[in-house]
mmCIF file of C-alpha atoms (C1' of nucleotides) and ligand atoms in Angstrom:
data_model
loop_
_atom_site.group_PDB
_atom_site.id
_atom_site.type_symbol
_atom_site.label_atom_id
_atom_site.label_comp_id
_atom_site.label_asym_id
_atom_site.label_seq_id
_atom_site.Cartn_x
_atom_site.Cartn_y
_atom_site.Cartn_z
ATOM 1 C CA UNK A 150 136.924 237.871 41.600
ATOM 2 C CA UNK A 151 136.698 235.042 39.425
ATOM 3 C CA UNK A 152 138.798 231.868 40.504
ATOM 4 C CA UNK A 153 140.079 231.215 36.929
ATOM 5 C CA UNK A 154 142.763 233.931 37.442
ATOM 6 C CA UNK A 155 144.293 231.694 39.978
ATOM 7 C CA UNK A 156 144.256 228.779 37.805
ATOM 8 C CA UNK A 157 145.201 231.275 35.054
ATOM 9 C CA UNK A 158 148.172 232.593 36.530
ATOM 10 C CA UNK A 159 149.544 228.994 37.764
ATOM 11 C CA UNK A 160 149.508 227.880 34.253
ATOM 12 C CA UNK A 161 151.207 230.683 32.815
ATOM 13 C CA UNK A 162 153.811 230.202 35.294
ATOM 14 C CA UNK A 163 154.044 225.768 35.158
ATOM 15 C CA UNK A 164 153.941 226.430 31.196
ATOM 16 C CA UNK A 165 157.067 228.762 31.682
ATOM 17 C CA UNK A 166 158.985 226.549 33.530
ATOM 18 C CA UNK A 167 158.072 223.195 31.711
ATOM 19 C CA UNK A 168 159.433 225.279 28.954
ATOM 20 C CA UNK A 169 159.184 225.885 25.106
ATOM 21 C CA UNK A 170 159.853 222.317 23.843
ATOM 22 C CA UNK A 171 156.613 221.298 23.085
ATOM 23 C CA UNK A 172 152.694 222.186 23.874
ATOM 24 C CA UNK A 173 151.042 220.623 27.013
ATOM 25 C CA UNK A 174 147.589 219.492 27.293
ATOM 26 C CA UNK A 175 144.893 221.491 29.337
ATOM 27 C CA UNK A 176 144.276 218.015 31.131
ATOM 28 C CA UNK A 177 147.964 218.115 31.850
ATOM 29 C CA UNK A 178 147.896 221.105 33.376
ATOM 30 C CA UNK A 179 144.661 220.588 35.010
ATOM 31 C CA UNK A 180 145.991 217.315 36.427
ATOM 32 C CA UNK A 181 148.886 218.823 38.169
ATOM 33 C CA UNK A 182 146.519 220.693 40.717
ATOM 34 C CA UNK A 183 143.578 218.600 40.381
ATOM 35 C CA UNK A 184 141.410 221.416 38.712
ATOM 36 C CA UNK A 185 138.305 220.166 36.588
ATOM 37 C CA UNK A 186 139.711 219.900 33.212
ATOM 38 C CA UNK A 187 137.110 220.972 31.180
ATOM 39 C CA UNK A 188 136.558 224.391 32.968
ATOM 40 C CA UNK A 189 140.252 225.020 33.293
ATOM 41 C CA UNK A 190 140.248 224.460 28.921
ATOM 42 C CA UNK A 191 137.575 227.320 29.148
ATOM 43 C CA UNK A 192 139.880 229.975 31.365
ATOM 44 C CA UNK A 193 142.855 228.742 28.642
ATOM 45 C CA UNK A 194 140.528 229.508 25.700
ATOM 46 C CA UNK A 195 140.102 233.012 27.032
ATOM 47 C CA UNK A 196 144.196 233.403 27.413
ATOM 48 C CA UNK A 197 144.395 232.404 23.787
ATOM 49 C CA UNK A 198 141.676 234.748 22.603
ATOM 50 C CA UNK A 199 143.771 237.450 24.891
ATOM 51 C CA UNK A 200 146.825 236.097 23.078
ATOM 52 C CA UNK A 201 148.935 234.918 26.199
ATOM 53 C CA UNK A 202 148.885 231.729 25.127
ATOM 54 C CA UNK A 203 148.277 229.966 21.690
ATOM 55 C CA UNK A 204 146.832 226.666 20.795
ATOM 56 C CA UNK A 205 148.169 223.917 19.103
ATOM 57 C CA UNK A 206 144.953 221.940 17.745
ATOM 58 C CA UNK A 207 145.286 218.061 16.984
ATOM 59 C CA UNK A 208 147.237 215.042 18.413
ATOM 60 C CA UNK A 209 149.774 216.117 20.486
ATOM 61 C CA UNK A 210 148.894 219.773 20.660
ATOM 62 C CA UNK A 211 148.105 221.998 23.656
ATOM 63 C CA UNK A 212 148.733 225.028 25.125
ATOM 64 C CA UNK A 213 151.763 227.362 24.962
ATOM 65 C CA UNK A 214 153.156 230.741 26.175
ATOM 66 C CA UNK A 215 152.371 233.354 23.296
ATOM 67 C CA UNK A 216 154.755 235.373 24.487
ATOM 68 C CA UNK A 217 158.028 235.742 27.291
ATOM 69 C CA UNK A 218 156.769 235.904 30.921
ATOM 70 C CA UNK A 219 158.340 239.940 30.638
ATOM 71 C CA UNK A 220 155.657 240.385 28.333
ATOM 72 C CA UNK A 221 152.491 239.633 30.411
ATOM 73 C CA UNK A 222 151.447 241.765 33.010
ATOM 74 C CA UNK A 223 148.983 240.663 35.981
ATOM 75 C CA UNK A 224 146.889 243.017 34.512
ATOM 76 C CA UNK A 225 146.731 241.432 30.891
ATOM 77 C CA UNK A 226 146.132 237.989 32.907
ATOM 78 C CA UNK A 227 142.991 239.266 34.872
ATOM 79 C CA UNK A 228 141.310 241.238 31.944
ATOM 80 C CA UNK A 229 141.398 238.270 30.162
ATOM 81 C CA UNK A 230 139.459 236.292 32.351
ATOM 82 C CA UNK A 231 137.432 238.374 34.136
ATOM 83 C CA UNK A 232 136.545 240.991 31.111
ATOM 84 C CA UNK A 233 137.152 244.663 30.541
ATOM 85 C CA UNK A 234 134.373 245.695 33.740
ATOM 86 C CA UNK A 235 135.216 247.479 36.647
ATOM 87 C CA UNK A 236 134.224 245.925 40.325
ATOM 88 C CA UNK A 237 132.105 249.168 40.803
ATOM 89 C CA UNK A 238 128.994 248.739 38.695
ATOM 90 C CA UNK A 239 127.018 251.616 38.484
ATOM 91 C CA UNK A 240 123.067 251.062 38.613
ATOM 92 C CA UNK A 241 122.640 254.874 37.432
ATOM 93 C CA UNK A 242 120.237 254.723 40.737
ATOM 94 C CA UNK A 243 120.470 258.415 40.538
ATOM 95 C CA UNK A 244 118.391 258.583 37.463
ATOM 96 C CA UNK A 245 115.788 257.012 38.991
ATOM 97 C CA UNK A 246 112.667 257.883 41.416
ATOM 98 C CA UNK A 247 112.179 261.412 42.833
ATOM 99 C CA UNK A 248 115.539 262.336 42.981
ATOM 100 C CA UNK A 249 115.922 262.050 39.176
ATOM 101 C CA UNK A 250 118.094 264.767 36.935
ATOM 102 C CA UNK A 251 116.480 266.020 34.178
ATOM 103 C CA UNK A 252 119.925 265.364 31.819
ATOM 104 C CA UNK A 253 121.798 262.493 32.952
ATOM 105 C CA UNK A 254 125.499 263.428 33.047
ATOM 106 C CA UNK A 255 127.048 259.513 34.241
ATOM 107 C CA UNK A 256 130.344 261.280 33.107
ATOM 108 C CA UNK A 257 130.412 263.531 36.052
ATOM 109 C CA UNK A 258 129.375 261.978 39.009
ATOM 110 C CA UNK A 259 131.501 262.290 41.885
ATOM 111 C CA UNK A 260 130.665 258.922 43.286
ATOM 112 C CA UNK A 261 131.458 256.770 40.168
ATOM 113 C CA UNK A 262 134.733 258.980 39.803
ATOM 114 C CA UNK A 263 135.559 258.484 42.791
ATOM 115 C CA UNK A 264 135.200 254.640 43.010
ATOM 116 C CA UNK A 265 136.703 254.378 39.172
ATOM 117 C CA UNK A 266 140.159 256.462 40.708
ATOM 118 C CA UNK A 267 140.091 253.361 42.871
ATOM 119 C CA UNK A 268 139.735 251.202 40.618
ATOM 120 C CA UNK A 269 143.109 252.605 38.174
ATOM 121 C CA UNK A 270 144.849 252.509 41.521
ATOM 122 C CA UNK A 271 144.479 248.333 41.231
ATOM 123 C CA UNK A 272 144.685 248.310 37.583
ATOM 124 C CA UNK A 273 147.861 250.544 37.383
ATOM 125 C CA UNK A 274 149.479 248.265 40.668
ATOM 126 C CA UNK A 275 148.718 245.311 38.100
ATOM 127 C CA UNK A 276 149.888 246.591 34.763
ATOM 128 C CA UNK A 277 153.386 247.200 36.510
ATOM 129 C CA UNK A 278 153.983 243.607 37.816
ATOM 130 C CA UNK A 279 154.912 241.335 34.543
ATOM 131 C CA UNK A 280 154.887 237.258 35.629
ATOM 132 C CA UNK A 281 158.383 237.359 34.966
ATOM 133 C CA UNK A 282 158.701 239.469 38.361
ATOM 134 C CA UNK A 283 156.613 236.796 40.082
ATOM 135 C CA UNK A 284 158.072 233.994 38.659
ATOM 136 C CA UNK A 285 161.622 235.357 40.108
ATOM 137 C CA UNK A 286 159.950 235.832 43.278
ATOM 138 C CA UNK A 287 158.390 232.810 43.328
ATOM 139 C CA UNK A 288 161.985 230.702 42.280
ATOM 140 C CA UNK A 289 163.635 232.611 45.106
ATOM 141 C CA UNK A 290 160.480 231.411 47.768
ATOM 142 C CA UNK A 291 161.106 228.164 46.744
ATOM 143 C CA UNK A 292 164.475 227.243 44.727
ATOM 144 C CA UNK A 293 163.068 223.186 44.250
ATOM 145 C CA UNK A 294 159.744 224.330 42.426
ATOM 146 C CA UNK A 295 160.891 224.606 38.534
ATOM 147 C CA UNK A 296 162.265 221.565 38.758
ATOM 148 C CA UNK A 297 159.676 219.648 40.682
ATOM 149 C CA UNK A 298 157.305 220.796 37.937
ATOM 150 C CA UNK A 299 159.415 220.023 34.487
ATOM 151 C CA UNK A 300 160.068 216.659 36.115
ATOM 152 C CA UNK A 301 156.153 215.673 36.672
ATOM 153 C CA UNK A 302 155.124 216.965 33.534
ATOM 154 C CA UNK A 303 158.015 215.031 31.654
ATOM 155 C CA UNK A 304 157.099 211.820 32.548
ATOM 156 C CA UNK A 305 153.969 211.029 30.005
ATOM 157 C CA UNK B 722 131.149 244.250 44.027
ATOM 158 C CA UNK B 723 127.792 244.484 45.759
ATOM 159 C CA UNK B 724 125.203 247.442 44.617
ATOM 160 C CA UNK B 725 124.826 248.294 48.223
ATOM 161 C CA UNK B 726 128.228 249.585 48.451
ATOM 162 C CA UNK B 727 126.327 252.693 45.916
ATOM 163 C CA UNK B 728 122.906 252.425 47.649
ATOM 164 C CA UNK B 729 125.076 253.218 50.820
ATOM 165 C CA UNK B 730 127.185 255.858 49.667
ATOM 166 C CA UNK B 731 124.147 257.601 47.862
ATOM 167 C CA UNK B 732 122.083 257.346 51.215
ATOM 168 C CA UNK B 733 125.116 259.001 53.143
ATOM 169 C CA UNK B 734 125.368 261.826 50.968
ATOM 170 C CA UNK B 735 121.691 262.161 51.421
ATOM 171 C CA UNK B 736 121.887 262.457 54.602
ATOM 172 C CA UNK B 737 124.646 265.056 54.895
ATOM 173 C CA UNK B 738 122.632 267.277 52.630
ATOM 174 C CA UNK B 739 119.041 266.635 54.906
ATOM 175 C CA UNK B 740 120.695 267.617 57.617
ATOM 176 C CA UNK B 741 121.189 266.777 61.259
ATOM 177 C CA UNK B 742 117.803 268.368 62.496
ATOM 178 C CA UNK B 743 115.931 264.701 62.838
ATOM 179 C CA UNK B 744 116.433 261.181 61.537
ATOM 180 C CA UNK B 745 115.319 259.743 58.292
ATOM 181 C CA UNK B 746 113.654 256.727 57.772
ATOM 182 C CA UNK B 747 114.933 253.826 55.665
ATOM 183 C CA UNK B 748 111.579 253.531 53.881
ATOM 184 C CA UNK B 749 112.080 257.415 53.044
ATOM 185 C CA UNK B 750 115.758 256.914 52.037
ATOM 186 C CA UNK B 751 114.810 254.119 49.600
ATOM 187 C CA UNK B 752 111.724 256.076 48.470
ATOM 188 C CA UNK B 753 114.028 258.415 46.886
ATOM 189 C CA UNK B 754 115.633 256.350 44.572
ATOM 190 C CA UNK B 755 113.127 253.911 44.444
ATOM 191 C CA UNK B 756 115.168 251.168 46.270
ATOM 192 C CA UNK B 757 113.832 247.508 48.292
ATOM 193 C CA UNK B 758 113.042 249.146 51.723
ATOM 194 C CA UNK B 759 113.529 246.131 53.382
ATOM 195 C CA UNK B 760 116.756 245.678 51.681
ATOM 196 C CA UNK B 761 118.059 249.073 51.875
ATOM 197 C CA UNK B 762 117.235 248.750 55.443
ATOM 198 C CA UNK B 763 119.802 245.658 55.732
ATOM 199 C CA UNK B 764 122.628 247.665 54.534
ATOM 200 C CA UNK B 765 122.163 250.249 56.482
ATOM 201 C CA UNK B 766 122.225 248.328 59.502
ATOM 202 C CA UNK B 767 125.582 247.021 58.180
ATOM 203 C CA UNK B 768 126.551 250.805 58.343
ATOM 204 C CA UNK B 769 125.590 251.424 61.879
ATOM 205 C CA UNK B 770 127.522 248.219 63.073
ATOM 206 C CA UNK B 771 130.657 249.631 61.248
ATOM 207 C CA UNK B 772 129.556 252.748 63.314
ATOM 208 C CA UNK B 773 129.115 255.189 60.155
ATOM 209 C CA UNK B 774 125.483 255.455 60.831
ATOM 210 C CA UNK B 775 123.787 255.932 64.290
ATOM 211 C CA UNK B 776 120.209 254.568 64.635
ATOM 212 C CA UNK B 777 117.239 256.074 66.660
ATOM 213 C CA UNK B 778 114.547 253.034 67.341
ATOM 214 C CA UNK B 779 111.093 253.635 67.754
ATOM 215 C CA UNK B 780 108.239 256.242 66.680
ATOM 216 C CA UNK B 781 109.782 259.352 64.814
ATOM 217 C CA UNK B 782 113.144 257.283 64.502
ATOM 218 C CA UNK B 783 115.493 256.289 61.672
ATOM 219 C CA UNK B 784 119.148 256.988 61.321
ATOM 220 C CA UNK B 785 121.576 259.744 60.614
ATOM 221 C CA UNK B 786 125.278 260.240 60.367
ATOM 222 C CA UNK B 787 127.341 258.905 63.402
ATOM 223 C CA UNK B 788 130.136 261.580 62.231
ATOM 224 C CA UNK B 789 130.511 264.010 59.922
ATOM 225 C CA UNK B 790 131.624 263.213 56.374
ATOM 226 C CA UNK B 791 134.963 264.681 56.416
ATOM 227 C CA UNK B 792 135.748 261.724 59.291
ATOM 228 C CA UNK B 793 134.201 259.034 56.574
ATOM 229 C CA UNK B 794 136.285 257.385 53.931
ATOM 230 C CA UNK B 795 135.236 255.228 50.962
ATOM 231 C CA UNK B 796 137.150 252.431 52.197
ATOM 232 C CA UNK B 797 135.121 252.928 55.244
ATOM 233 C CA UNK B 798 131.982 252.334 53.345
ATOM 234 C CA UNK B 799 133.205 249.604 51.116
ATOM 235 C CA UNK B 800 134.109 247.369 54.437
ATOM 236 C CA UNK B 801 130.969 247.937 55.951
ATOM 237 C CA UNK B 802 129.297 246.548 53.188
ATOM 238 C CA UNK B 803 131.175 244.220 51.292
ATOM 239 C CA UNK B 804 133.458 243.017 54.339
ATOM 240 C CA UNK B 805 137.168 242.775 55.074
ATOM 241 C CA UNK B 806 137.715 240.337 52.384
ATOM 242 C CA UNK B 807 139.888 241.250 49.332
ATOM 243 C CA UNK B 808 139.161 240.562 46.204
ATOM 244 C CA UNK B 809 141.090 237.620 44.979
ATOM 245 C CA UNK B 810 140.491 235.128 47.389
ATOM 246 C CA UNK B 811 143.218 232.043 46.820
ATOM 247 C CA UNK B 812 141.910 228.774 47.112
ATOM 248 C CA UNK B 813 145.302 227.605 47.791
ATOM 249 C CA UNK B 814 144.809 225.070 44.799
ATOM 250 C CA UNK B 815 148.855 224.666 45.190
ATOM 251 C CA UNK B 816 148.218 222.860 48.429
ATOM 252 C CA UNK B 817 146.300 219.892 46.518
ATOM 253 C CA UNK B 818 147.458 217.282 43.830
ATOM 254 C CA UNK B 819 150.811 216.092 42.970
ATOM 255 C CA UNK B 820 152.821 219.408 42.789
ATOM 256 C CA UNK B 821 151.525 219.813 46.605
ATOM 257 C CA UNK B 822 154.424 220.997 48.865
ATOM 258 C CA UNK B 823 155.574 219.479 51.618
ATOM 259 C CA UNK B 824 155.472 222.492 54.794
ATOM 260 C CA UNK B 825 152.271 225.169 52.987
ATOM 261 C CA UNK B 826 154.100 228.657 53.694
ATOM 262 C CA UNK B 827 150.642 230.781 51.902
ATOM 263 C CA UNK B 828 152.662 233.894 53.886
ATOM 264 C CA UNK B 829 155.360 232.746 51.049
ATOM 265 C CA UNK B 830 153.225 232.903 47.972
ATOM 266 C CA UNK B 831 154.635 235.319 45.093
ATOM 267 C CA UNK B 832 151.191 235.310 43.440
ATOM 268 C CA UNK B 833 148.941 236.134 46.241
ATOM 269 C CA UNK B 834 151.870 238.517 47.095
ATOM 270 C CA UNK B 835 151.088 240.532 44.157
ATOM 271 C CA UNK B 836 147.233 240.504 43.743
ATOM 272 C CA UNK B 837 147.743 241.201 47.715
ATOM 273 C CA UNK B 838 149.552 243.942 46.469
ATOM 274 C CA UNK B 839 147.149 245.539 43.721
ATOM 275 C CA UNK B 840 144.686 245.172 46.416
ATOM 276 C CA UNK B 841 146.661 247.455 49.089
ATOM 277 C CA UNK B 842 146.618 249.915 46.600
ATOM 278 C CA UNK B 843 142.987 249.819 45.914
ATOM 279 C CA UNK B 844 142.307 250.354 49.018
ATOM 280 C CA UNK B 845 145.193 253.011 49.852
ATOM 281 C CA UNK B 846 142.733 255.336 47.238
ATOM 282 C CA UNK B 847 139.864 254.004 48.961
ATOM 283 C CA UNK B 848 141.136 255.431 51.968
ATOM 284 C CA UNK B 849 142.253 258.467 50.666
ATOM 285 C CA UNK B 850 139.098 259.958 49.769
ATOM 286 C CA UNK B 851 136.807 260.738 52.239
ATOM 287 C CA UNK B 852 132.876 261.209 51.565
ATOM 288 C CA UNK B 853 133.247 265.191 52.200
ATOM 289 C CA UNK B 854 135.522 265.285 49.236
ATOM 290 C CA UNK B 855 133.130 263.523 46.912
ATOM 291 C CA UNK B 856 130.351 265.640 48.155
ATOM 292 C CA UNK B 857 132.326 268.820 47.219
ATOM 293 C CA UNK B 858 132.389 267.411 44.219
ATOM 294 C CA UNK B 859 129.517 266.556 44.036
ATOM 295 C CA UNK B 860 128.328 269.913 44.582
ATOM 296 C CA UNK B 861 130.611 271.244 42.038
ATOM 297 C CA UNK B 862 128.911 269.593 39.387
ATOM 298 C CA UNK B 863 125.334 269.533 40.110
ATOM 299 C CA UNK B 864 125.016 272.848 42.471
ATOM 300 C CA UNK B 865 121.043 272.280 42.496
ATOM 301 C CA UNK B 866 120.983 268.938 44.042
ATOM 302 C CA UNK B 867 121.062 269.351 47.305
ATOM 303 C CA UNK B 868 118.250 272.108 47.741
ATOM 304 C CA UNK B 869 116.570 269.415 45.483
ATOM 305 C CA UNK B 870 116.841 266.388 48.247
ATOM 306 C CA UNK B 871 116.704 269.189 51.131
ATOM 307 C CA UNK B 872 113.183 269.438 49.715
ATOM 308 C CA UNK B 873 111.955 266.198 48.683
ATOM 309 C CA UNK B 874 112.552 264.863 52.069
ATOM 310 C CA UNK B 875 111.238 268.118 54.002
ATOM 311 C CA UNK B 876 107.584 267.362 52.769
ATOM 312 C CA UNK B 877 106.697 264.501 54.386
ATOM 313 C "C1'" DA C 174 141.982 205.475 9.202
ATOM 314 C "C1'" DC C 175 142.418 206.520 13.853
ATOM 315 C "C1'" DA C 176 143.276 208.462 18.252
ATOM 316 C "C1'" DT C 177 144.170 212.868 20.259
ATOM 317 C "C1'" DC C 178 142.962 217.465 21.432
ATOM 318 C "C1'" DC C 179 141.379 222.309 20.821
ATOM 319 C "C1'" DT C 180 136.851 225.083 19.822
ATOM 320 C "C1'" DG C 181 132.536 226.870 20.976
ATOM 321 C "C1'" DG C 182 127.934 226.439 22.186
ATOM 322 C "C1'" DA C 183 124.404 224.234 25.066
ATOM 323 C "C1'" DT C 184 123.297 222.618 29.321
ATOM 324 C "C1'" DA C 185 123.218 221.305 34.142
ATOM 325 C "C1'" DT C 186 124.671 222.119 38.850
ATOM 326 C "C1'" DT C 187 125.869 224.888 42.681
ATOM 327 C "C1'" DA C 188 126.660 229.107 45.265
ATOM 328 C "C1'" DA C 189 125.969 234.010 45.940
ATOM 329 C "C1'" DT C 190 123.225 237.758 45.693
ATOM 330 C "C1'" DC C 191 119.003 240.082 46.077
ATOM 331 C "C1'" DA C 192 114.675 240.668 48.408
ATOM 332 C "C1'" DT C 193 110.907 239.826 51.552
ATOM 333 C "C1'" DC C 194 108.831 238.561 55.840
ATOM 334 C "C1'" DC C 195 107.982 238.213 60.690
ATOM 335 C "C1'" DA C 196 108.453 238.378 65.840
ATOM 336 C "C1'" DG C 197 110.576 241.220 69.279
ATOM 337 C "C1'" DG C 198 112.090 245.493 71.400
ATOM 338 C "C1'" DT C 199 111.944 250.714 71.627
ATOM 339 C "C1'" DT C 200 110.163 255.293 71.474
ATOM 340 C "C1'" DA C 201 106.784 259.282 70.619
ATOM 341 C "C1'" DC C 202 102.350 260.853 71.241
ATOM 342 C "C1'" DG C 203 97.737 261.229 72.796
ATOM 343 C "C1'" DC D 347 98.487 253.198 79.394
ATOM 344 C "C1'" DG D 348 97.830 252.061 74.538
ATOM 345 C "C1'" DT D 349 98.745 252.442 69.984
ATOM 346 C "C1'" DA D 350 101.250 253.325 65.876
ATOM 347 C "C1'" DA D 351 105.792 253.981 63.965
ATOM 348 C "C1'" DC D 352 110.306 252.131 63.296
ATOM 349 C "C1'" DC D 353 114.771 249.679 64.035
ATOM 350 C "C1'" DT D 354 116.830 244.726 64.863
ATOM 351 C "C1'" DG D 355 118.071 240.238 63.563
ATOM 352 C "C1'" DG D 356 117.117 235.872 61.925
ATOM 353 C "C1'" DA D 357 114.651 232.921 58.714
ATOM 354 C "C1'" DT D 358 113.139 232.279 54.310
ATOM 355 C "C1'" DG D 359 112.388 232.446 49.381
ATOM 356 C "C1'" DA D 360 113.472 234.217 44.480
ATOM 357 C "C1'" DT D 361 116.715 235.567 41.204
ATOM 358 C "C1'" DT D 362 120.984 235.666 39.134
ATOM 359 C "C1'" DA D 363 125.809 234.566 38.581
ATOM 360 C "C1'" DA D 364 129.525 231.375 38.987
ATOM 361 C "C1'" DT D 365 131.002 226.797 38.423
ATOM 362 C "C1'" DA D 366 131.253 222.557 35.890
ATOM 363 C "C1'" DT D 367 130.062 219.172 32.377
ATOM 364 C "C1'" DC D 368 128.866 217.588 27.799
ATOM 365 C "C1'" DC D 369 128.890 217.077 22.918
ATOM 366 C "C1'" DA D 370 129.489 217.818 17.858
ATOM 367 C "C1'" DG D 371 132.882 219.738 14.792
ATOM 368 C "C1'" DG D 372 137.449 220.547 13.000
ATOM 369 C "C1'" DA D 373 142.531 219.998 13.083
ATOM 370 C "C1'" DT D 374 146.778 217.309 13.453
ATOM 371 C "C1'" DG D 375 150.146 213.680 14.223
ATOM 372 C "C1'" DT D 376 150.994 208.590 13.612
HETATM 373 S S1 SF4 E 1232 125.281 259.393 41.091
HETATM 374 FE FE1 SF4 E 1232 127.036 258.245 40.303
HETATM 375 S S2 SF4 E 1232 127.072 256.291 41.471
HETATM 376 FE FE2 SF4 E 1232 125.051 257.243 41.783
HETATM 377 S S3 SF4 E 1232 123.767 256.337 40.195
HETATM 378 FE FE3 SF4 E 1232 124.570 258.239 39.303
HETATM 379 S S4 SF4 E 1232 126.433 257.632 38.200
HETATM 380 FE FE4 SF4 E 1232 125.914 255.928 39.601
HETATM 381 S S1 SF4 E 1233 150.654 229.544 45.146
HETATM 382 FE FE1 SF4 E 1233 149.727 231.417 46.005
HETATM 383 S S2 SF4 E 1233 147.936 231.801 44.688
HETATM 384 FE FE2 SF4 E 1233 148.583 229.700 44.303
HETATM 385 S S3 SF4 E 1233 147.379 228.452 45.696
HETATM 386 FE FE3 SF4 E 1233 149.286 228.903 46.796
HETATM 387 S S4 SF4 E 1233 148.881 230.756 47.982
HETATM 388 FE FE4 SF4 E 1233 147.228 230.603 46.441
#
DNA sequence: ACATCCTGGATATTAATCATCCAGGTTACG
DNA sequence: CGTAACCTGGATGATTAATATCCAGGATGT
């Protein structure tokens, strides 16, 4: 799994508690955790194209939440920067060599059904934890956070 | 996810339906769906360290099924192959710049908590299913495969 | 006008995966 | 025995994906 949903989901949750005021700078955000700031702009361009975050071109713009933490699942987070595939890629090996089937029905193969049931399992566990649910978990792990965070992005 | 987690699977399943008379080669295996050899050969080593496969060395040796697929799960598979590792590895990247806390409680982490999370219940399915359910299926929906294989690998 | 900052594509760098090869040990068979 | 087949494990190389940087273009505040 790609790294960018860490850095994704960290953002998401700084933004959040930096709050609405105004738009913060991906080399703001970068800064905070010492990310490379030109790949971390890249994983934010894919949030904004996912619409969990939206841009602010121009002096003084940035990045901001799209929409309330309650709105964005884990789920919506990770499909935006890792893309719509599933971790089991089928190579249709089947099709192939000897063993070949004359029609080739990928729709009912036991194996790739059985790996994709899997795979809903983690999608469905995803979809049903918003960052609002993390965030509160998160504040209650560690009560001096928010405010740690809205103070070093305050000062310039 | 790595392709030998389906070159493994499909070899088990092969196996089951060869039968338990003699052991099958890893050139033979591979033949079938026209796989690396060499390569194939690698993961199934993998499987006979995770004690899924048994191997026979020497002339007229090869491997076959160290238990019978109703005492295999796809989790089972997926570890020997890909590791214990879950998917969404955290780099800790809280640990590092200014927002760095003091004591580093990663037990205490809300986010890895709930990737950790989506990742239990991947691998609660995984689990679930063991490879004599997917060849029942399997069965179900092509019934002239395995007399297919059965032959294939009974001429030489 | 000017400095700031997002956008998107091109490009370079690095790491992981995929694949092959070889020397060593083991077994069947004549 | 001796030879051919075949697994084992490590070393090695090729290929591909992930990671990271760069730059020209457009937008916006001052
Ligand atoms: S049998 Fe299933 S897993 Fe195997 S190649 Fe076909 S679709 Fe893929
Ligand atoms: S906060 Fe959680 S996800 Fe982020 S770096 Fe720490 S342990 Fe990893």
């Amino acid at each position: 799994m790609n790294e960018g949903v860490e850095w994704a989901l960290h953002s998401c949750l700084n933004l959040a508690w930096i709050g609405e005021e105004r738009a913060v700078t991906a080399a703001r955000l970068a800064g905070y955790h010492e990310l490379p700031p030109a790949y971390l702009n890249k994983q934010l361009q894919s949030l904004v194209r996912a619409g969990i975050l939206s841009s602010v071109p121009g002096c003084q713009g940035g990045f901001r939440l799209a929409r309330s933490l309650d709105r964005i699942t884990l789920m919506d987070v990770v499909t935006a920067i890792e893309g719509p595939d599933e971790a089991f890629r089928c190579t249709e090996i089947r099709g192939q060599g000897p063993g070949a089937t004359t029609g080739r029905p990928t729709a009912e193969c036991a194996i790739a059904d059985a790996m994709g049931r899997a795979d809903l399992a983690w999608r469905r566990e995803l979809a049903a934890q918003t960052l609002a649910d993390v965030r509160a978990r998160a504040e209650r792990q560690a009560p001096g956070a928010p405010d740690r965070i809205r103070r070093w992005f305050a000062d310039l």
